Short mmCIF file of C-alpha atoms and ligand atoms in Angstrom, two decimals:
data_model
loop_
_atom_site.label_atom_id
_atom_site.label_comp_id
_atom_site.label_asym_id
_atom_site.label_seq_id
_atom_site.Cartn_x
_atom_site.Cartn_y
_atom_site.Cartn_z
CA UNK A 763 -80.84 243.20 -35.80
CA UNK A 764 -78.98 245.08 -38.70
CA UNK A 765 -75.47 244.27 -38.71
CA UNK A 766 -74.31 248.13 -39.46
CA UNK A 767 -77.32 249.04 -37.23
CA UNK A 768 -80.13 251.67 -38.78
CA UNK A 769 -79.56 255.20 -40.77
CA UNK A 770 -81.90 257.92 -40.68
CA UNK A 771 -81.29 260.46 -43.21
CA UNK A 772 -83.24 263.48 -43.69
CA UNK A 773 -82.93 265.18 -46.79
CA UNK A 774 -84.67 268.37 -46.31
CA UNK A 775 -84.36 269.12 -49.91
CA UNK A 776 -85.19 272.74 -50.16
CA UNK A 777 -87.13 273.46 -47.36
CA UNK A 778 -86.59 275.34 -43.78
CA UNK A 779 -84.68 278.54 -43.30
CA UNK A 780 -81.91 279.37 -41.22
CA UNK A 781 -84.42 280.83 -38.15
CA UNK A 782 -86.66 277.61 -38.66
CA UNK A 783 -83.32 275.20 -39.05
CA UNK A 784 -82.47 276.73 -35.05
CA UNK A 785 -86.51 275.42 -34.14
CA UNK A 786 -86.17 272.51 -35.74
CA UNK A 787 -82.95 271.58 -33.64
CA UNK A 788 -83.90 272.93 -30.42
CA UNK A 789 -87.11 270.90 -30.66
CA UNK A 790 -85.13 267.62 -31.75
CA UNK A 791 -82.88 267.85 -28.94
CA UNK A 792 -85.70 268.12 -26.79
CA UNK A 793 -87.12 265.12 -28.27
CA UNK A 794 -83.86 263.27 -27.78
CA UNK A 795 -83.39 264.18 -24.41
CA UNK A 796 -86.60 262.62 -24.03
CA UNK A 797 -86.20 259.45 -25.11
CA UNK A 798 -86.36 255.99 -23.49
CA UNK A 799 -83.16 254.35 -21.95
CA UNK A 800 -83.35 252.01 -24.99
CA UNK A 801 -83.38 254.70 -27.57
CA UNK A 802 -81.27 256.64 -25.92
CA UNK A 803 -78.69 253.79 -25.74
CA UNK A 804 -79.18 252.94 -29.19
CA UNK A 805 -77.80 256.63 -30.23
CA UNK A 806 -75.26 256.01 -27.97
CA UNK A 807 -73.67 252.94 -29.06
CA UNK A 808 -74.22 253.86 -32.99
CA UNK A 809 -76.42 251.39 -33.16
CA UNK A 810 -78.99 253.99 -34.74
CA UNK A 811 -77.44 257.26 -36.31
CA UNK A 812 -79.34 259.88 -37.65
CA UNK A 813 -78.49 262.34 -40.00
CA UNK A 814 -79.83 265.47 -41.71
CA UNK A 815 -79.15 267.35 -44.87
CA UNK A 816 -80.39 270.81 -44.28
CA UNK A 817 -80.04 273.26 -47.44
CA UNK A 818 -76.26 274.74 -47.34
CA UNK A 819 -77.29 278.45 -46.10
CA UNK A 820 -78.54 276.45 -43.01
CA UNK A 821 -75.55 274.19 -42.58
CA UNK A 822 -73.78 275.99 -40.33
CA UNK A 823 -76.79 277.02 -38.18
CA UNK A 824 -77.39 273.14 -38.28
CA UNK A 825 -73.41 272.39 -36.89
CA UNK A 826 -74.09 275.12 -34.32
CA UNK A 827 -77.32 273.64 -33.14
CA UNK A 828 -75.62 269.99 -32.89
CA UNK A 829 -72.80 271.03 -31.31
CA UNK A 830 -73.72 268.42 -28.59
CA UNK A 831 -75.88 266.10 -29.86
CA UNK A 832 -75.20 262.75 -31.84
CA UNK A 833 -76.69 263.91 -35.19
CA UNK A 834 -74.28 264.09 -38.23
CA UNK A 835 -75.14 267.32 -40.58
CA UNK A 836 -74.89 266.51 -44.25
CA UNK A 837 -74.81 268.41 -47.21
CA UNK A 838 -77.34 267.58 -50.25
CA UNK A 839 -74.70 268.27 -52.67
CA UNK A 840 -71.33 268.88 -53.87
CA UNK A 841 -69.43 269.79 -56.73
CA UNK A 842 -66.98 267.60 -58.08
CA UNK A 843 -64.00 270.40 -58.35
CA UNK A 844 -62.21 271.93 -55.98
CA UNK A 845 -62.47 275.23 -56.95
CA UNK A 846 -62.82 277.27 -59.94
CA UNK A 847 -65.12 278.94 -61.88
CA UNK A 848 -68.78 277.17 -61.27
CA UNK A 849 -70.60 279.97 -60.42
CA UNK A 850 -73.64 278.53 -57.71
CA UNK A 851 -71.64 275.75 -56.89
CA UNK A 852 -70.20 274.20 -53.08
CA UNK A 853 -67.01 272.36 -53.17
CA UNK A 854 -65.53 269.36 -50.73
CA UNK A 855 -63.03 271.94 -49.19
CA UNK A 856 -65.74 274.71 -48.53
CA UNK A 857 -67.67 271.99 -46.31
CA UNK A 858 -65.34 270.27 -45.11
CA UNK A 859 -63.47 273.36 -43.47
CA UNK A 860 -66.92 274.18 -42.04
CA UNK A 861 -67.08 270.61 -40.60
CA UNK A 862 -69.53 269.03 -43.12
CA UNK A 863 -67.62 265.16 -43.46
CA UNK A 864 -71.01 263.49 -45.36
CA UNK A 865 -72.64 264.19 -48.33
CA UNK A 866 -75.60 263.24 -50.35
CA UNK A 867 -74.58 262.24 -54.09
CA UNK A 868 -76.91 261.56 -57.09
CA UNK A 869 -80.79 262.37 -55.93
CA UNK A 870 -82.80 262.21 -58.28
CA UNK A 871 -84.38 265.94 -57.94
CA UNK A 872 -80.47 266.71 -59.05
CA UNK A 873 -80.38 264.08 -61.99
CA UNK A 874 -83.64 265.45 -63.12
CA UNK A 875 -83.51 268.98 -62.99
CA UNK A 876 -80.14 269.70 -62.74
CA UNK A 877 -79.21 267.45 -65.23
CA UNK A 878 -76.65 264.62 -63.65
CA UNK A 879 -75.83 262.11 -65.09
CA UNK A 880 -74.45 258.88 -63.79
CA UNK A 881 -70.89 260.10 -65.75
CA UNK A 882 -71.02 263.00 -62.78
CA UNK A 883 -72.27 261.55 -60.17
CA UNK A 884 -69.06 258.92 -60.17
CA UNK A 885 -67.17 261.94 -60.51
CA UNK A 886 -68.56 263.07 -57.66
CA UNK A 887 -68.75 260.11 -55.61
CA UNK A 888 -64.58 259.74 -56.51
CA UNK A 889 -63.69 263.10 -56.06
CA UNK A 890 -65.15 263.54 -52.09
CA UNK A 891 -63.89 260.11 -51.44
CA UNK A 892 -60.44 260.81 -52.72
CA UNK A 893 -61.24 263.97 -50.25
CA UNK A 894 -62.28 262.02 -47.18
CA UNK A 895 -66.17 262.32 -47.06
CA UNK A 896 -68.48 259.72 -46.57
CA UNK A 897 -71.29 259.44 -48.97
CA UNK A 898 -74.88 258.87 -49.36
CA UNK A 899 -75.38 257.77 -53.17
CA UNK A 900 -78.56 257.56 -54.92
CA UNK A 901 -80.02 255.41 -57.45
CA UNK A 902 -83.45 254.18 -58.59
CA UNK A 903 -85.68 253.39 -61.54
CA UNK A 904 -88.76 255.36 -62.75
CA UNK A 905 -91.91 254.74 -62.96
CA UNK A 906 -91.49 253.89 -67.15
CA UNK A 907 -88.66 251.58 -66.50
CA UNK A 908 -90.18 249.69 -63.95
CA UNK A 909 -93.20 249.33 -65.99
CA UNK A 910 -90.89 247.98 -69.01
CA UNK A 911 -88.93 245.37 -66.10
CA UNK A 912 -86.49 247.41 -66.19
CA UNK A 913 -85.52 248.09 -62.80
CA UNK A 914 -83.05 245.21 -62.19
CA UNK A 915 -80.53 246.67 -65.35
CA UNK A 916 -81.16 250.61 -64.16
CA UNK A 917 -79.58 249.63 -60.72
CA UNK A 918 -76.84 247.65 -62.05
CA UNK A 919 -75.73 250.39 -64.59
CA UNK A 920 -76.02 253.13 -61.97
CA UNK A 921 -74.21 250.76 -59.58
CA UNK A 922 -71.43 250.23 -62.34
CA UNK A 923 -70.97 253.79 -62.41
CA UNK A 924 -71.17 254.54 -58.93
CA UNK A 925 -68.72 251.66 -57.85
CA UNK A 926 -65.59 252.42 -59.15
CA UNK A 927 -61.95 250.87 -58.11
CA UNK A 928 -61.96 253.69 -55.71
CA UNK A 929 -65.25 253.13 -54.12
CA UNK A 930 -64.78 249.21 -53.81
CA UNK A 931 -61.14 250.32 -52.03
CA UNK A 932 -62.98 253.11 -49.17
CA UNK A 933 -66.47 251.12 -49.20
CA UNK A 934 -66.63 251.99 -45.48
CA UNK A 935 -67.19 255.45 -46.21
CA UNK A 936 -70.09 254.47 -48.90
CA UNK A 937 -74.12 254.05 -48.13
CA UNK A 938 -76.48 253.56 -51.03
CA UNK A 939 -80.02 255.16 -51.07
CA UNK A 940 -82.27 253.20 -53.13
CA UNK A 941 -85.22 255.72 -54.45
CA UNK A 942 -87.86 254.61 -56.91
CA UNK A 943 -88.21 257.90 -58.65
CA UNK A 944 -91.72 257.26 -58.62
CA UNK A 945 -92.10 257.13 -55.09
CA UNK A 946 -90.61 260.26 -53.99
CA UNK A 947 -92.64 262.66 -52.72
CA UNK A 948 -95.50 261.28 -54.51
CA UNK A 949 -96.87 259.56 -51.15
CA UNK A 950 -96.40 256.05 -53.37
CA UNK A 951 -93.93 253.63 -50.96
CA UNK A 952 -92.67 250.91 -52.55
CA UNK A 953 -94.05 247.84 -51.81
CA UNK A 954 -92.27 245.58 -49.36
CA UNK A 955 -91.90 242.70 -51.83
CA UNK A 956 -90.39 245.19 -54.03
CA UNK A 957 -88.19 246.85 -51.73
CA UNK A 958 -87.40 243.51 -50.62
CA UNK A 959 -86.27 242.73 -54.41
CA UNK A 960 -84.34 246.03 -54.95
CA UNK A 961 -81.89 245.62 -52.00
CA UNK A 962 -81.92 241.84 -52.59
CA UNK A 963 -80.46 242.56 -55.92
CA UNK A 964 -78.29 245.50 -54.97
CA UNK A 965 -76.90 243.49 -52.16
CA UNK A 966 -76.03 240.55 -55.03
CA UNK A 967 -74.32 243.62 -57.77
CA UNK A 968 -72.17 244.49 -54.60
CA UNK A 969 -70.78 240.91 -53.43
CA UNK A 970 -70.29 240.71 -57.15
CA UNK A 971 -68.17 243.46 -57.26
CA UNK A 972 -66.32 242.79 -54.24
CA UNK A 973 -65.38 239.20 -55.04
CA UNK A 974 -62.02 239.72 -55.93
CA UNK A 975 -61.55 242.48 -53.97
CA UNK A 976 -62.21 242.73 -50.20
CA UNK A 977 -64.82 240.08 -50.08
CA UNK A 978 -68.13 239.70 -49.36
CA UNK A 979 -68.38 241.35 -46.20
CA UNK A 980 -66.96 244.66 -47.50
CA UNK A 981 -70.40 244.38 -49.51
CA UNK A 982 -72.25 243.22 -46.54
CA UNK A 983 -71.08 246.05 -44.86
CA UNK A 984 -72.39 248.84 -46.83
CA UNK A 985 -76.08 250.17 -45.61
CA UNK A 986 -78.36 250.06 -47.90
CA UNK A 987 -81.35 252.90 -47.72
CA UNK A 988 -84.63 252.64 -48.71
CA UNK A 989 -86.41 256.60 -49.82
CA UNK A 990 -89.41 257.02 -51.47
CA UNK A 991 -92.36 258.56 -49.28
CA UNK A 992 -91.27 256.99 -45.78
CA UNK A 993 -93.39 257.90 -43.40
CA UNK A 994 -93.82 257.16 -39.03
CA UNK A 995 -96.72 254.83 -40.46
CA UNK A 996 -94.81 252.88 -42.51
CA UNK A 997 -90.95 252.67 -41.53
CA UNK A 998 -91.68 249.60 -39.25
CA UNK A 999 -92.52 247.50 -41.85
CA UNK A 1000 -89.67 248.82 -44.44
CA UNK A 1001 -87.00 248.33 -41.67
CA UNK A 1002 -88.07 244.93 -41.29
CA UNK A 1003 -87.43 244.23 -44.94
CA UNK A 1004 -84.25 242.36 -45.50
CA UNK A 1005 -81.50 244.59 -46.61
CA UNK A 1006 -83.34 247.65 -45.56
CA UNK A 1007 -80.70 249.34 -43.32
CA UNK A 1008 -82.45 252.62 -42.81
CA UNK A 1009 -84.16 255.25 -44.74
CA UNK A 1010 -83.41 258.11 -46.76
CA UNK A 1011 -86.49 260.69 -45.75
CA UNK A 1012 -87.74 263.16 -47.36
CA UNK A 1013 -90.71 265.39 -46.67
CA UNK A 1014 -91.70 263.47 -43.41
CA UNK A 1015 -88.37 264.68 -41.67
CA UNK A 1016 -89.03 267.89 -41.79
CA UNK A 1017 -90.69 267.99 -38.25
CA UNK A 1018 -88.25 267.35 -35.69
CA UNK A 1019 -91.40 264.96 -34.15
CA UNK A 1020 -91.29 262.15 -36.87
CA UNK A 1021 -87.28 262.21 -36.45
CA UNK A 1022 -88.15 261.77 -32.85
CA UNK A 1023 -90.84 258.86 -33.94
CA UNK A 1024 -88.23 257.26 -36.67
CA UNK A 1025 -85.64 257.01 -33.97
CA UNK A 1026 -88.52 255.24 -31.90
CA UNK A 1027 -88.55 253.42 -33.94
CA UNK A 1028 -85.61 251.82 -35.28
CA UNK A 1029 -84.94 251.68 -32.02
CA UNK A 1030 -87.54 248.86 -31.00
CA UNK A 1031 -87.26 247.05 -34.37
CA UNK A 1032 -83.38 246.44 -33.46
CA UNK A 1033 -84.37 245.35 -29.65
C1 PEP B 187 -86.02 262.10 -50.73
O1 PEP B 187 -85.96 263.31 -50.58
O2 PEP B 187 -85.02 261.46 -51.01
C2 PEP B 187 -87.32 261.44 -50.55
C3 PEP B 187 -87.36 260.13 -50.61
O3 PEP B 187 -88.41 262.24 -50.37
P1 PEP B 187 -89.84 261.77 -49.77
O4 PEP B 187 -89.54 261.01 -48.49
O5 PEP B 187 -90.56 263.04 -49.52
O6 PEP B 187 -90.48 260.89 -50.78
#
């Protein structure tokens, strides 16, 4: 049983438009409707919350479509400003007036080819906080710096930047995705020994940093995502992974059937 019970976070990345966003809903309530009394209870009580971060010309569709359903809609990005002149850009005002409250910080995809760093991604992560969003923040190692032991020092400096005064003060409205880079959509999952490491060691960076603070079960609080090519055949095992609070999914929750299957689930792994 998971304390903070289990996320499941789509991150559609850029995939689906607005016409298929409307299937994809109308299908997933039908799945939901369909679930067992256990399931069903599980979405109830919060004990299992799911969440999906359709592409923003889809968001609203998405609100529309969820109107009634207990699914949060996320965005996949934000920028740090307010307003002004950053031409392409979505700002915590624009999403929250359409009703957005959650938003994904820090994939990799963005560090990669939209070149964040872990400078804007806490400027990010500070700004929508000081703005009253919760957030999803990502971190993980590549496949070169796990290869050079690296891994262990890549979290903590991305968690050093991510975890500012501010974030250790509204830690309730923080989750952390871990993603190897080199298992995301590359059908490579970590292994659970490894995944079992990772969170191990992110759990340890955030007691540290809430020793003198709000204690250790302000960091015990905060779920902590696996992501990196989960898929219905092998969430099971990752949810049974110490740490593992849920999963930050990719390309397998793009059918509304797997979210169906994921919330399956979680929900017999927390029985
Ligand atoms: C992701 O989008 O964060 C992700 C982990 O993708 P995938 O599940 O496709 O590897």
């Amino acid at each position: 049983m998971k304390p903070q019970g289990v996320l499941i976070a789509g991150n559609w990345k850029m995939n689906h438009t607005p016409k298929e966003t409307e299937v994809f809903f109308e299908k997933l309530k039908i799945g939901i409707q369909s679930l067992d009394a256990l399931a069903k209870a599980s979405l109830d009580n919060e004990q299992i919350r799911v969440c999906v971060m359709p592409p923003m010309l889809c968001l609203q569709t998405a609100l529309t479509k969820t109107k009634n359903m207990k699914v949060t809609i996320a965005a996949q990005n934000v920028h740090f400003e307010k307003k002004g002149a950053f031409t392409g850009e979505v700002s915590g005002p624009m999403l929250s007036e359409l009703g957005i409250n959650t938003v994904l910080i820090g994939h990799s995809e963005r560090r990669h080819y939209f070149g964040e760093t872990n400078e804007t991604v806490t400027k990010k992560i500070n700004s929508l906080l000081s703005q009253g969003f919760h957030i999803i923040a990502c971190i993980g190692e590549t496949k070169a710096e796990r290869q050079h032991q690296e891994t262990e020092s890549v979290l903590k400096k991305q968690l050093d930047a991510i975890i500012s005064d501010q974030a250790l003060s509204q830690s309730q409205s923080l989750v952390i995705a871990y993603e190897p880079v080199w298992a995301i959509g590359t059908g490579l999952t970590a292994t659970t020994k490894q995944v079992e490491e990772a969170h191990g060691f992110i759990r340890s960076v955030l007691t540290n940093k809430f020793a003198n603070k709000s204690g250790n079960i302000a960091a015990q609080k905060i779920s902590i995502l696996y992501g990196g090519s989960v898929t219905v055949e092998n969430f099971a095992d990752l949810l049974h992974c110490e740490n593992v609070d849920g999963g930050l999914i990719g390309g397998a929750s793009l059918k509304p059937e797997n979210m169906i299957e994921f919330i399956k689930i979680a929900a017999r792994s927390s029985s």
